[in-house]
Coordinates of C-alpha atoms in Angstrom, one line a residue:
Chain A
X523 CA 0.0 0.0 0.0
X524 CA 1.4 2.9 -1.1
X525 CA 1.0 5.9 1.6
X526 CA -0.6 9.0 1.5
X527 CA 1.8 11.6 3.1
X528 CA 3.1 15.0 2.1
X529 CA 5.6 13.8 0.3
X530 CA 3.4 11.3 -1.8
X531 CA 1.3 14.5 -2.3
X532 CA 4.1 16.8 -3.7
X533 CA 5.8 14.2 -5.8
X534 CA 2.7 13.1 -7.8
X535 CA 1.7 17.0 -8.1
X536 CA 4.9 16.9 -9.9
X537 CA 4.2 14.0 -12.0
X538 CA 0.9 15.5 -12.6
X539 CA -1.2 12.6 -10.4
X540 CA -0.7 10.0 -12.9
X541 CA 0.9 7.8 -10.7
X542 CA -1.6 6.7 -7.5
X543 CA -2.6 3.3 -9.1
X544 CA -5.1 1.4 -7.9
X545 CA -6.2 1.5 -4.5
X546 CA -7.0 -2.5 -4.1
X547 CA -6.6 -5.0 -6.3
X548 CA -9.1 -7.2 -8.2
X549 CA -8.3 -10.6 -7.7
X550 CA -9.8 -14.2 -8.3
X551 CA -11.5 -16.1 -5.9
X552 CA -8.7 -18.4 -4.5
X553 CA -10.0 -22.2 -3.9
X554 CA -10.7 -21.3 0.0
X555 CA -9.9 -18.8 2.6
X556 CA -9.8 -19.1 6.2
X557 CA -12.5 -16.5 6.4
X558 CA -15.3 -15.7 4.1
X559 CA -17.4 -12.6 4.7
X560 CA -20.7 -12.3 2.8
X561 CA -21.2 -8.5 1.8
X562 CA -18.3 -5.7 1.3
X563 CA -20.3 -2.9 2.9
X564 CA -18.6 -0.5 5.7
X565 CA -19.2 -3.2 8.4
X566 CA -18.2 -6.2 6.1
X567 CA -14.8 -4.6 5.2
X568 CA -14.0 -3.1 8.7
X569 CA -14.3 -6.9 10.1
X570 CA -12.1 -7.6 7.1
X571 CA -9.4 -5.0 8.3
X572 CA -9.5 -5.8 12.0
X573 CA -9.3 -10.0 11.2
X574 CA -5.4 -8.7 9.4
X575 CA -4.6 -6.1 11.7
X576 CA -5.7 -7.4 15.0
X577 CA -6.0 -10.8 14.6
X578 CA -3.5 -11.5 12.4
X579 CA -6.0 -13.6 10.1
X580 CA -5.0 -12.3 6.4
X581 CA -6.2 -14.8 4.3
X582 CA -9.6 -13.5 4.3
X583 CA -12.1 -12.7 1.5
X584 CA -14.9 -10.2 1.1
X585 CA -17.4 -11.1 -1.0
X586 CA -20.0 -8.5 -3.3
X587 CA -22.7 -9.3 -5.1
X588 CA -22.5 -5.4 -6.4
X589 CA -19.4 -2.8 -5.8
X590 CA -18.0 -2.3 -2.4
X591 CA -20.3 0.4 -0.5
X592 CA -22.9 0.4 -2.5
X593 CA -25.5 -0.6 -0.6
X594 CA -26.7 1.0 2.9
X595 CA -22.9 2.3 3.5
X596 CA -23.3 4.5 0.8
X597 CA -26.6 5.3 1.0
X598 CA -27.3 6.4 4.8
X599 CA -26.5 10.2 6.2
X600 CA -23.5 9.8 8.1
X601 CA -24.5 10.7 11.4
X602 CA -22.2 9.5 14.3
X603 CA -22.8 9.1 17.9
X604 CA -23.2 7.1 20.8
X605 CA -25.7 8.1 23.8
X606 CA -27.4 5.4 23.7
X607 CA -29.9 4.7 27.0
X608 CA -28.8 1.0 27.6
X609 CA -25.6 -0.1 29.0
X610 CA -25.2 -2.5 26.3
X611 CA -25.6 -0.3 23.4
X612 CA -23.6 2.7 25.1
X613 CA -20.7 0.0 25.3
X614 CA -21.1 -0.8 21.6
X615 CA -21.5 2.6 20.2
X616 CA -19.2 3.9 22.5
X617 CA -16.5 1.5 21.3
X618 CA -17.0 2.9 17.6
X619 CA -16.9 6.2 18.9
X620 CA -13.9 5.7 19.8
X621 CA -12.4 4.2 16.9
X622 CA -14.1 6.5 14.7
X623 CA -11.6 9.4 16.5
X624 CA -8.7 8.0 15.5
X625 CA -9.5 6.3 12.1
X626 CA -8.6 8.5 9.4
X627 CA -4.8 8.0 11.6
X628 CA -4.8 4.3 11.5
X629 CA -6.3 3.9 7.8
X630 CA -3.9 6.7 6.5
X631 CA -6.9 8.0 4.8
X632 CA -9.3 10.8 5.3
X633 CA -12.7 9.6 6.4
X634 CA -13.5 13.6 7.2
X635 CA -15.0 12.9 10.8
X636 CA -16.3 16.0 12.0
X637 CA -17.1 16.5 15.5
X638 CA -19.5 18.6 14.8
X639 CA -22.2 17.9 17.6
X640 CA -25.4 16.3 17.4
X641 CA -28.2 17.9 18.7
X642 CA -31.7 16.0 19.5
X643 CA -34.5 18.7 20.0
X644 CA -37.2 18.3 22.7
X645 CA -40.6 19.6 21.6
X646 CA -42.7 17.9 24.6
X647 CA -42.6 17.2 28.2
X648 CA -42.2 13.9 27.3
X649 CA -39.1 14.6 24.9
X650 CA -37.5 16.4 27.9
X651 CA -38.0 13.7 30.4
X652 CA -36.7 11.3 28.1
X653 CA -33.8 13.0 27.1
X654 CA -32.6 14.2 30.3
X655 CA -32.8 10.8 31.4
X656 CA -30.7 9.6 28.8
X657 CA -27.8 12.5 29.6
X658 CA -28.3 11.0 32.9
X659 CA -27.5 7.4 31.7
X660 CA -24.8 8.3 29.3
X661 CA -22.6 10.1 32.3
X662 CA -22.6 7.2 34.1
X663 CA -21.3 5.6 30.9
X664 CA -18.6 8.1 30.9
X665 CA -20.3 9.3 27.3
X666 CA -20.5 12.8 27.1
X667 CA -23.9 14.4 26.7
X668 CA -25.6 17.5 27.9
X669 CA -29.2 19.7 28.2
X670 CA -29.4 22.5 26.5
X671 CA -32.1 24.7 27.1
X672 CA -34.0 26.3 24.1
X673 CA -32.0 29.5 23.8
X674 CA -28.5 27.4 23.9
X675 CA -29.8 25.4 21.3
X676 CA -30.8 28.2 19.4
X677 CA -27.1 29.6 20.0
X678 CA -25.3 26.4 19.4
X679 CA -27.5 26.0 15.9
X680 CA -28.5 29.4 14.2
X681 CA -30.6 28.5 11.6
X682 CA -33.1 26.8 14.3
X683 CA -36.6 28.3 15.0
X684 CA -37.4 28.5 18.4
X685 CA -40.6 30.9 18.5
X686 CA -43.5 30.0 20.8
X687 CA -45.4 30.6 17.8
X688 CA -44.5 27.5 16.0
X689 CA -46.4 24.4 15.9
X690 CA -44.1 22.4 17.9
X691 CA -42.0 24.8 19.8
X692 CA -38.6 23.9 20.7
X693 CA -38.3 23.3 24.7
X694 CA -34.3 22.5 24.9
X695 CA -32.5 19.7 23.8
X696 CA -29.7 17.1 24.5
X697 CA -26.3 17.5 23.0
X698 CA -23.9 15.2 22.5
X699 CA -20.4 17.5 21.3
X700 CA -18.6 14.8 20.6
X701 CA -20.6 13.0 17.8
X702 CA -20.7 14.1 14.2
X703 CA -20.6 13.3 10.5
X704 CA -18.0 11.2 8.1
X705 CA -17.6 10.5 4.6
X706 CA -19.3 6.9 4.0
X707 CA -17.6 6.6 0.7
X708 CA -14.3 6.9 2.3
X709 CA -14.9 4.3 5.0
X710 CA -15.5 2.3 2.5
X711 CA -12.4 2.8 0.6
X712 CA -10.2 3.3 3.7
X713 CA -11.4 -0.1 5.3
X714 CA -11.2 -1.7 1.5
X715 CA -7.2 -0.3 0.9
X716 CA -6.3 -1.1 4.2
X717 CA -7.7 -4.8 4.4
X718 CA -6.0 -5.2 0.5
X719 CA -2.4 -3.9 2.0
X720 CA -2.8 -6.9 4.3
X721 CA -3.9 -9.6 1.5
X722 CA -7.7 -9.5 1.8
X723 CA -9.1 -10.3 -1.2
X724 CA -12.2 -8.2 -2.0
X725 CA -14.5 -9.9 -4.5
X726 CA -16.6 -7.5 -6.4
X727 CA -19.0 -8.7 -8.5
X728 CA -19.3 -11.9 -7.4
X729 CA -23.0 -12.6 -5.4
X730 CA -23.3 -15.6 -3.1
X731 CA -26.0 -17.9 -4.5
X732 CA -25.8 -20.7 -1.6
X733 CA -24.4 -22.0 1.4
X734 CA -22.5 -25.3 1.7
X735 CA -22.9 -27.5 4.7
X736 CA -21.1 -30.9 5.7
X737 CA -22.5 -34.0 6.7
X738 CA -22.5 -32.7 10.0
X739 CA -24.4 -28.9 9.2
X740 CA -21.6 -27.2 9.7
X741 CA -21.1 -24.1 7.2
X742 CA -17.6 -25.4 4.9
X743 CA -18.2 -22.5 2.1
X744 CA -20.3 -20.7 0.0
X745 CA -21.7 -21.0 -3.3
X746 CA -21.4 -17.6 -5.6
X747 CA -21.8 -16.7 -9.2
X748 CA -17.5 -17.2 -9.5
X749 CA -18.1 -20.8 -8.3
X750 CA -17.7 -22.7 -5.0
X751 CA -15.1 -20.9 -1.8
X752 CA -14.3 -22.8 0.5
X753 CA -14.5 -21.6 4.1
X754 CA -13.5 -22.5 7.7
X755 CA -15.5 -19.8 8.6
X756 CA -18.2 -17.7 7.0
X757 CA -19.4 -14.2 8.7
X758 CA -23.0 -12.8 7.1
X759 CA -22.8 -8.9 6.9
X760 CA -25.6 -8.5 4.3
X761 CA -27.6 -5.8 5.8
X762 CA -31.2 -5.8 4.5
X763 CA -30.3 -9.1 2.3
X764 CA -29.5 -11.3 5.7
X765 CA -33.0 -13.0 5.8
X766 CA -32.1 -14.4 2.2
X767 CA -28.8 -15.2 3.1
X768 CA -29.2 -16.9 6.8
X769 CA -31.9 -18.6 4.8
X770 CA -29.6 -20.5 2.4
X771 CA -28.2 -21.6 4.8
X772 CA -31.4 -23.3 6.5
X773 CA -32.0 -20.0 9.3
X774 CA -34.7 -18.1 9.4
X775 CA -34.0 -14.5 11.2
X776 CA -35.8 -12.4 13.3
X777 CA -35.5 -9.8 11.0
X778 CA -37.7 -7.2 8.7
X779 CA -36.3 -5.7 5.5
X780 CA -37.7 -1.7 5.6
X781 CA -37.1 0.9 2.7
X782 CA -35.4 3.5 4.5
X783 CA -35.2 6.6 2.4
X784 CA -32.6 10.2 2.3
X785 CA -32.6 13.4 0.6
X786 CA -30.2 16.2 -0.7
X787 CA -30.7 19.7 -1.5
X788 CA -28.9 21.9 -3.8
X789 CA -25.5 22.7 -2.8
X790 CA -25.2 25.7 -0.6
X791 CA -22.2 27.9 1.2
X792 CA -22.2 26.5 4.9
X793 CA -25.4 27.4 6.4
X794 CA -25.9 25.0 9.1
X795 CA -23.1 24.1 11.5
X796 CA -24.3 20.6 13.5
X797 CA -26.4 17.7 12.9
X798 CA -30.2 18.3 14.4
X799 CA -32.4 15.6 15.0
X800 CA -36.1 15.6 16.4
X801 CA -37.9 12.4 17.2
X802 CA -41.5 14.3 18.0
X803 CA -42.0 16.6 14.4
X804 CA -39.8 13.4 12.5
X805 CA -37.0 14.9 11.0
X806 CA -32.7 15.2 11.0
X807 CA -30.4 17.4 9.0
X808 CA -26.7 18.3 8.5
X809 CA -25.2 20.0 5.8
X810 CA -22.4 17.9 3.8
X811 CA -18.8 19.7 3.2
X812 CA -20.2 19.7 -0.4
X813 CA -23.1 21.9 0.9
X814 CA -26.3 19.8 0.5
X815 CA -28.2 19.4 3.3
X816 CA -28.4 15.4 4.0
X817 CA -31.8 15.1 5.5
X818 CA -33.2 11.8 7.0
X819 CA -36.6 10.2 6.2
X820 CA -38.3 7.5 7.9
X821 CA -38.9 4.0 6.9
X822 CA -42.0 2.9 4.9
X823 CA -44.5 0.9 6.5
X824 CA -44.2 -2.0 4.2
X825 CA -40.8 -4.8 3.9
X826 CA -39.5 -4.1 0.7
X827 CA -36.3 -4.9 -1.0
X828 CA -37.2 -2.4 -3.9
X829 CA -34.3 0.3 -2.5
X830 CA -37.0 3.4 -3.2
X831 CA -40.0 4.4 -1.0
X832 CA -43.0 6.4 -1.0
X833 CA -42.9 10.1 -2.1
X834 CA -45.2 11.0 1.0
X835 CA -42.5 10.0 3.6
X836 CA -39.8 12.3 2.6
X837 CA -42.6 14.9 2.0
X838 CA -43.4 14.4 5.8
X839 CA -39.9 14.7 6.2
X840 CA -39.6 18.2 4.7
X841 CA -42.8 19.5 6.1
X842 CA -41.0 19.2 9.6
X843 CA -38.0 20.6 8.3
X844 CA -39.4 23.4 6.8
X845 CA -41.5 24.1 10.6
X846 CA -38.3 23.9 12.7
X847 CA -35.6 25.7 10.0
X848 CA -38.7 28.2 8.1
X849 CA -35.1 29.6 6.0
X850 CA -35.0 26.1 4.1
X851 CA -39.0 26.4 2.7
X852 CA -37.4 27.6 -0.9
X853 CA -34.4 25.6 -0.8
X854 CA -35.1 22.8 -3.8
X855 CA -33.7 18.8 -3.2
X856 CA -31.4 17.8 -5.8
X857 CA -32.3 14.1 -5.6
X858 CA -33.5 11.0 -2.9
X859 CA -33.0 7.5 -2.8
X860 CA -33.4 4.7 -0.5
X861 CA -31.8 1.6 0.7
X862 CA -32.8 -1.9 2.5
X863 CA -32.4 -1.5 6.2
X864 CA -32.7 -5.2 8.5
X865 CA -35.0 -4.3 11.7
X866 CA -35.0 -6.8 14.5
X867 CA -37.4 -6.8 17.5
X868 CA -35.7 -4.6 20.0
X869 CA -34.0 -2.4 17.3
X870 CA -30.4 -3.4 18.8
X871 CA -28.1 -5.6 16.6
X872 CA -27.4 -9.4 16.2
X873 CA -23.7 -9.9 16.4
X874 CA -22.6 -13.3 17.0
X875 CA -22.9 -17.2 16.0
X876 CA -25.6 -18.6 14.5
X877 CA -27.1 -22.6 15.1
X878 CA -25.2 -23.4 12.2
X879 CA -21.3 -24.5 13.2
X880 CA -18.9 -21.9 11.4
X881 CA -21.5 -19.3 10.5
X882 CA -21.6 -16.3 12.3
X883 CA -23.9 -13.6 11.7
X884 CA -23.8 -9.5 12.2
X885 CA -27.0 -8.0 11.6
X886 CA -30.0 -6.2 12.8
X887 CA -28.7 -3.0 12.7
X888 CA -31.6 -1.4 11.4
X889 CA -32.0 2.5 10.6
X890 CA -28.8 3.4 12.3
X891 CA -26.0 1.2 11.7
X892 CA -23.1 3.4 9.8
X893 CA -21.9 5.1 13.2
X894 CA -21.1 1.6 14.7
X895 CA -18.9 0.6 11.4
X896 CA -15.8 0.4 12.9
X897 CA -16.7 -1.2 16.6
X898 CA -19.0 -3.5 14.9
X899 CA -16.1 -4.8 12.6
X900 CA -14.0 -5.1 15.7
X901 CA -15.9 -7.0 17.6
X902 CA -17.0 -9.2 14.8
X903 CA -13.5 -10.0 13.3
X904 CA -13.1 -11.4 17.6
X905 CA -16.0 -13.0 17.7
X906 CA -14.9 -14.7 14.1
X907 CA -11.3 -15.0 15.3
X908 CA -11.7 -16.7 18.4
X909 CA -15.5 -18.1 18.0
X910 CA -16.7 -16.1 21.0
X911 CA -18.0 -12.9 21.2
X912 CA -16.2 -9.8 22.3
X913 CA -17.2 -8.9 25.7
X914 CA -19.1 -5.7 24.1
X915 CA -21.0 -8.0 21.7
X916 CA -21.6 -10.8 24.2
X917 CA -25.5 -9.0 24.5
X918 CA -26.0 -8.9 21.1
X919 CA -26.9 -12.6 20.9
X920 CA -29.4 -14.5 18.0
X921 CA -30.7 -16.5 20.9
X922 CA -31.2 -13.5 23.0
X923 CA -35.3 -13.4 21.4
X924 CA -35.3 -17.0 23.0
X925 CA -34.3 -16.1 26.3
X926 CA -36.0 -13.0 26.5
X927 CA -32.9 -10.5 27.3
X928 CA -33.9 -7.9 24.6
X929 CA -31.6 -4.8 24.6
X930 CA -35.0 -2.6 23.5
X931 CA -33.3 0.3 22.1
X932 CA -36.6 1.3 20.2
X933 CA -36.8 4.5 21.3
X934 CA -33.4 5.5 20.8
X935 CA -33.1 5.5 17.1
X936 CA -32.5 9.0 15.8
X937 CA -35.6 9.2 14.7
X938 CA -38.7 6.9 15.8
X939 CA -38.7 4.7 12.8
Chain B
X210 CA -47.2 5.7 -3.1
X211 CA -48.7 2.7 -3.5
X212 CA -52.4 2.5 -4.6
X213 CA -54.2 -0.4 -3.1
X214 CA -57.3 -2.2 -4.0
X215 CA -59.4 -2.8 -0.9
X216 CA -61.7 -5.7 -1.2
X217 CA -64.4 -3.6 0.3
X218 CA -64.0 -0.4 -0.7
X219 CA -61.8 -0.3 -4.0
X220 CA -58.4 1.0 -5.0
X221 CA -57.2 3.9 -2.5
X222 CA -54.2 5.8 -1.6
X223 CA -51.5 4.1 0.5
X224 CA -52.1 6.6 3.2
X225 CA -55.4 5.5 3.6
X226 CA -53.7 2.7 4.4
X227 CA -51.5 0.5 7.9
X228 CA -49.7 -2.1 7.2
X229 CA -50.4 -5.0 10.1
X230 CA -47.3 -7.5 8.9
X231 CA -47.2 -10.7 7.8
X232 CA -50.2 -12.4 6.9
X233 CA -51.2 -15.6 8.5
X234 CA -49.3 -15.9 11.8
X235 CA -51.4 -18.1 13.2
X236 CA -51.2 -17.7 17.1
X237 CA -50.9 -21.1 19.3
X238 CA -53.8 -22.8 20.5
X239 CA -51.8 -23.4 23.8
X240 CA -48.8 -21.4 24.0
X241 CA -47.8 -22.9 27.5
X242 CA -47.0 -26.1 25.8
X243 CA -44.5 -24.3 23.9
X244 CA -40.6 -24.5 24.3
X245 CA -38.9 -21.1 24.4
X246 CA -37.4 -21.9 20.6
X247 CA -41.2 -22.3 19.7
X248 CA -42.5 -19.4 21.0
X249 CA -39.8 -16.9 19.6
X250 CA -40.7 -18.3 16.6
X251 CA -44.0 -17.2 16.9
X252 CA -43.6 -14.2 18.4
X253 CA -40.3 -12.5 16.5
X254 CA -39.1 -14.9 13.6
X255 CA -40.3 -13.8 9.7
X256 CA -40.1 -15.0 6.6
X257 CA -39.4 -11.7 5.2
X258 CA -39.1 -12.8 1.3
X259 CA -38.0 -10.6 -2.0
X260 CA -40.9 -12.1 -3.0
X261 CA -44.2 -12.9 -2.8
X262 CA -45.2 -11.6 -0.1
X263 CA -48.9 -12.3 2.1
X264 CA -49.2 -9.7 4.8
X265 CA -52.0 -7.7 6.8
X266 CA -53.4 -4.3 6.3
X267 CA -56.0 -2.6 7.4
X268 CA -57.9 0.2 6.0
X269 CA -57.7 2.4 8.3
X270 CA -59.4 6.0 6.7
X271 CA -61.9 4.1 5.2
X272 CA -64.4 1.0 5.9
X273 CA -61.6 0.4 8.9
X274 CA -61.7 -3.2 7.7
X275 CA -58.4 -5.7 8.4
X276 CA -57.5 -7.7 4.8
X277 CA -54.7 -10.2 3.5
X278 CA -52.3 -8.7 0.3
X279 CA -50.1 -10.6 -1.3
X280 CA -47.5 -8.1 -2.9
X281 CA -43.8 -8.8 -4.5
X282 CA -41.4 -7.3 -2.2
X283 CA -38.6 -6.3 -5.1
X284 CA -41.5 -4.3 -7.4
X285 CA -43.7 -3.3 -4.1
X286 CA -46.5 -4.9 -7.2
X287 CA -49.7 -5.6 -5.2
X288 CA -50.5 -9.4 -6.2
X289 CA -53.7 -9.8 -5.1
X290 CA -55.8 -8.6 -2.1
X291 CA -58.1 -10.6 -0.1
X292 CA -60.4 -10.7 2.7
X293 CA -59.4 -11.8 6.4
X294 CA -59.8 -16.0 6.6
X295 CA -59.4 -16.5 3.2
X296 CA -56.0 -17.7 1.7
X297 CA -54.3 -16.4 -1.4
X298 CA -54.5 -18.0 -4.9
X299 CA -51.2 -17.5 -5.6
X300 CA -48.2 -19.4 -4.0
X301 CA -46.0 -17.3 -1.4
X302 CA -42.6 -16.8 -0.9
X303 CA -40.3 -17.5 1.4
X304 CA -36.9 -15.7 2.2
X305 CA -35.6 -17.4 -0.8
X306 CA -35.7 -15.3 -4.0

C-alpha cells in the first residue's frame, strides 16, 4: 500500500497525479480462505481489516454481489454518535466512537469525521424527560452528553426556529459535542485499501448464490456466481439481504427488511453548523462539506427490497424541516433514494454465532448502523477470530429473542422509525 | 405511493392505508405447551421474502376493515388482495428469492 503523506502529495503534483494506481486490487477467488465474509459494505470490510490487523488472520475474503459500498454504507447520512440509553448499546456505540476518533490516523486515509455535535430537539414534556434521562444514563457511561435549554440550542445551531409561535416549539435539547458526521464513501475505501495492504481479497462482483454444509451442518463454504469458496469460517454482513442469506443456509431471522429513504438539497455555502435531530416533528439534517443538506426520512410501513420508498415519507420529512428551520422552505432537493435497512425486534443488533457450526452472523442494525462501522467490525472480526463474542457483543446474541434478554433500544433511534 | 385495492371499498391511496405484517401468523392454541425456541418463533421470527409476499393491512381512513395482500417485495407490485380468513390464490414466498 502505497501511503498517502506530504511527500506522496508533492511528488505526484509533480508527475501530474498520474501515478496513485489502484487502490485495491481485483483478484480471483482463491480455492478457500480461512475467512469468508458475505457483503463488502462498511461493516463487512472493517471486520475484514480488523481480522489482518488485530488478529493477524489475512487470508480473508470479502465477497460483493454489487461494488464495495454500495449498498446501505453509501446510502445512509452519516451521522455519528453514541448516547445510547442502555448499557449494552452505550458499550457498543461507545466503542465505535472511539475508533471513529482515530481512524482517518490508523487507515492513513481521510474519512473527514467531523465532530461537529449532534443535537436532538425536545418539543414535549415527554421529549424532555426522556432525554434528560438519557444524559443521565450516558454520564454514568462516561459518554459525554448535555441539556441545553432552548436559547442554547438556538445559540449552538443558528438556523433553528425556536418561536413559541411555531407548531411544535422547541423546549431544549440534548447534546452530545462529541458526535458528528463522516464520509461513507471513504470508510469504504479506507477499510477496503487497508484490508487489500494486508492480503484480503475483496471480490466484487461476485454474489453468493448458496451455502454449503457438511454432513455434520456445519457451514464449509459458500456457493457464488464465480463458483464454490471454501470456508472454515463464514461471517454474514448482508444488511437488509441477511434473511435471504441466513436462509440458504437453513436460518430463518428475526429480522424485517424496511425501505429507509434520504434526501439532498442543492448545494449551498455553509449554512448549518451541527447535525439536528427531532424524534417528536420526525426529522434530521446536516449539511455535507459539499453543501447539500443530507436530510433523513423514515422508513415505509411496508418490507421491501425495492431500494425506493414512497414520495409521502420524505414529503413528511420536509414538512418538519421546513416548521423547525422556516429559511430552508425555498431551498429545492437535488435528488433522494433509499436503501434496505434489517429491523430486528428490539431495534439493537445481532452480532454473533448462529445454530449453524462456522457461520456467524452480524446483523439487525436497522435504521442506524453506519456510526457503529468500525466497533461493529472489531468486535465481529473477535467473535470470528476466536469463535466467541467480544465482551461488548456478548449481549447482542441470536438467541437473546429465546431467552427473552432484549436490549429494547426502540426508542433510541435518531428518529422513531 | 402505492395504490391499493381494498376488497371492500376499491383501490385507495397508500395513506389511507397501515400495514399490520405478515399475513397468516397463526397464534398457538396453547402457548404454554411451547418451548422457548417455539414461542420466539412465533412471536419475532419472519419469513421476510424478495418475494411474494402475504401480509396484513387494514384500512384504516376508510371502511376500517383488516384484509390479506399478497404483494412482490422487489417491485412493491400488489399481487392480489383478499379478505381476512381467506388464503391467497397464488403461492408465497419464502426468504428465498
Amino acid at each position: 500500500m502505497r501511503r498517502f503523506s506530504l511527500a506522496s502529495l508533492l511528488s505526484e503534483a509533480v508527475g501530474g497525479h498520474q501515478g496513485w494506481g489502484r487502490q485495491w486490487r481485483a483478484p480471483e477467488p482463491k480455492p478457500s480462505y480461512d475467512v469468508v465474509i458475505v457483503g463488502g459494505g462498511g461493516h463487512g470490510l472493517a471486520t475484514a481489516y480488523y481480522l489482518a490487523t488485530v488478529h493477524g488472520i489475512t487470508n480473508v475474503a470479502v465477497v460483493e454481489k454489487g461494488w464495495i459500498g454500495g449498498g446501505n454504507t453509501g446510502r445512509n447520512t452519516t451521522i455519528i454518535r453514541s448516547n445510547y440509553l442502555y448499557d449494552e448499546s452505550a458499550h457498543l456505540y461507545e466503542h465505535a466512537l472511539k475508533l471513529w476518533e482515530g481512524l482517518s490516523q490508523e487507515l492513513n486515509y481521510n474519512v473527514m469525521f467531523s465532530q461537529r455535535g449532534v443535537l436532538m430537539l425536545a418539543h414535549n414534556i415527554h421529549d424532555i424527560q426522556s432525554f434528560k434521562r438519557h444524559v443521565y444514563a450516558n454520564r454514568l457511561n462516561g459518554i459525554d452528553n448535555e441539556w441545553l435549554s432552548a436559547e442554547e440550542c438556538k445559540a449552538f445551531c443558528p438556523p433553528l426556529n425556536i418561536s413559541r409561535e411555531a407548531r411544535y416549539p422547541v423546549l431544549g435539547g440534548a447534546l452530545q459535542r462529541r458526535a458528528g458526521t463522516a464520509r461513507h464513501d471513504a470508510v469504504a475505501w479506507g477499510y477496503a485499501r487497508g484490508a487489500d495492504a494486508r492480503g484480503v481479497d475483496i471480490l466484487q462482483n461476485c454474489e453468493v448464490t448458496g451455502v454449503r454444509r457438511d454432513a455434520g451442518g456445519a457451514a464449509i463454504g459458500v456457493e457464488t456466481t464465480r463458483g464454490f469458496i471454501g470456508a472454515k469460517r463464514v461471517g454474514v454482513v448482508a444488511a437488509g439481504n441477511t434473511s435471504r442469506v441466513m436462509d440458504m443456509a437453513g436460518v430463518r431471522m428475526p429480522l424485517e427488511s424496511y425501505p429507509l429513504q434520504a434526501l439532498v438539497s442543492e448545494p449551498v455555502k455553509p449554512v448549518f453548523p451541527c447535525v439536528v435531530m427531532s424524534n417528536a416533528v420526525h426529522a434530521y439534517i446536516s449539511q455535507s462539506d459539499k453543501g447539500e443538506l443530507v436530510i433523513g426520512a423514515g422508513t415505509d410501513q411496508y418490507t421491501s427490497y425495492s431500494q425506493q420508498g414512497g414520495l409521502h415519507i420524505t414529503n413528511h420529512t420536509l414538512d418538519a424541516i421546513c416548521e423547525i428551520f422556516p429559511q430552508f422552505t425555498r431551498m429545492r432537493m437535488l435528488r433522494s433514494w433509499g436503501g434496505i435497512v434489517d429491523v430486528t425486534p428490539d431495534r439493537s443488533p445481532i452480532i454473533g454465532r448462529t445454530p449453524v457450526d462456522n457461520l456467524f452472523v452480524n446483523c439487525g442494525w436497522g435504521t442506524g448502523g453506519f456510526k457503529a462501522t468500525p466497533g461493529s467490525g472489531h468486535v465481529f472480526a473477535h467473535t470470528l477470530a476466536t469463535g466467541e463474542p467480544h465482551p461488548i457483543n456478548a449481549p447482542f446474541t441470536l438467541d437473546r429473542f429465546r431467552t427473552g434478554r432484549l436490549i429494547d433500544e426502540a426508542a433510541a433511534a435518531a428518529v422513531a422509525h | 405511493m402505492l395504490l391499493i385495492d381494498c376488497p371492500f371499498c376499491g383501490t385507495r391511496p397508500e395513506t389511507e392505508f397501515r400495514c399490520g405484517g405478515e399475513a397468516h401468523i397463526a397464534r398457538p392454541t396453547d402457548p404454554s405447551a411451547l418451548d422457548d425456541g417455539a414461542w420466539a418463533e412465533h412471536l419475532f421470527v419472519r419469513s421476510n421474502p424478495r418475494g411474494l409476499h402475504a401480509e396484513r393491512w387494514i384500512h384504516a381512513h376508510g371502511c376500517g376493515r383488516w384484509f390479506n395482500a399478497v404483494r412482490d417485495t422487489y417491485t412493491d407490485r400488489f399481487v392480489e388482495t383478499y379478505k381476512a380468513g381467506e388464503q391467497p390464490s397464488h403461492p408465497i414466498d419464502d426468504a428465498r428469492a
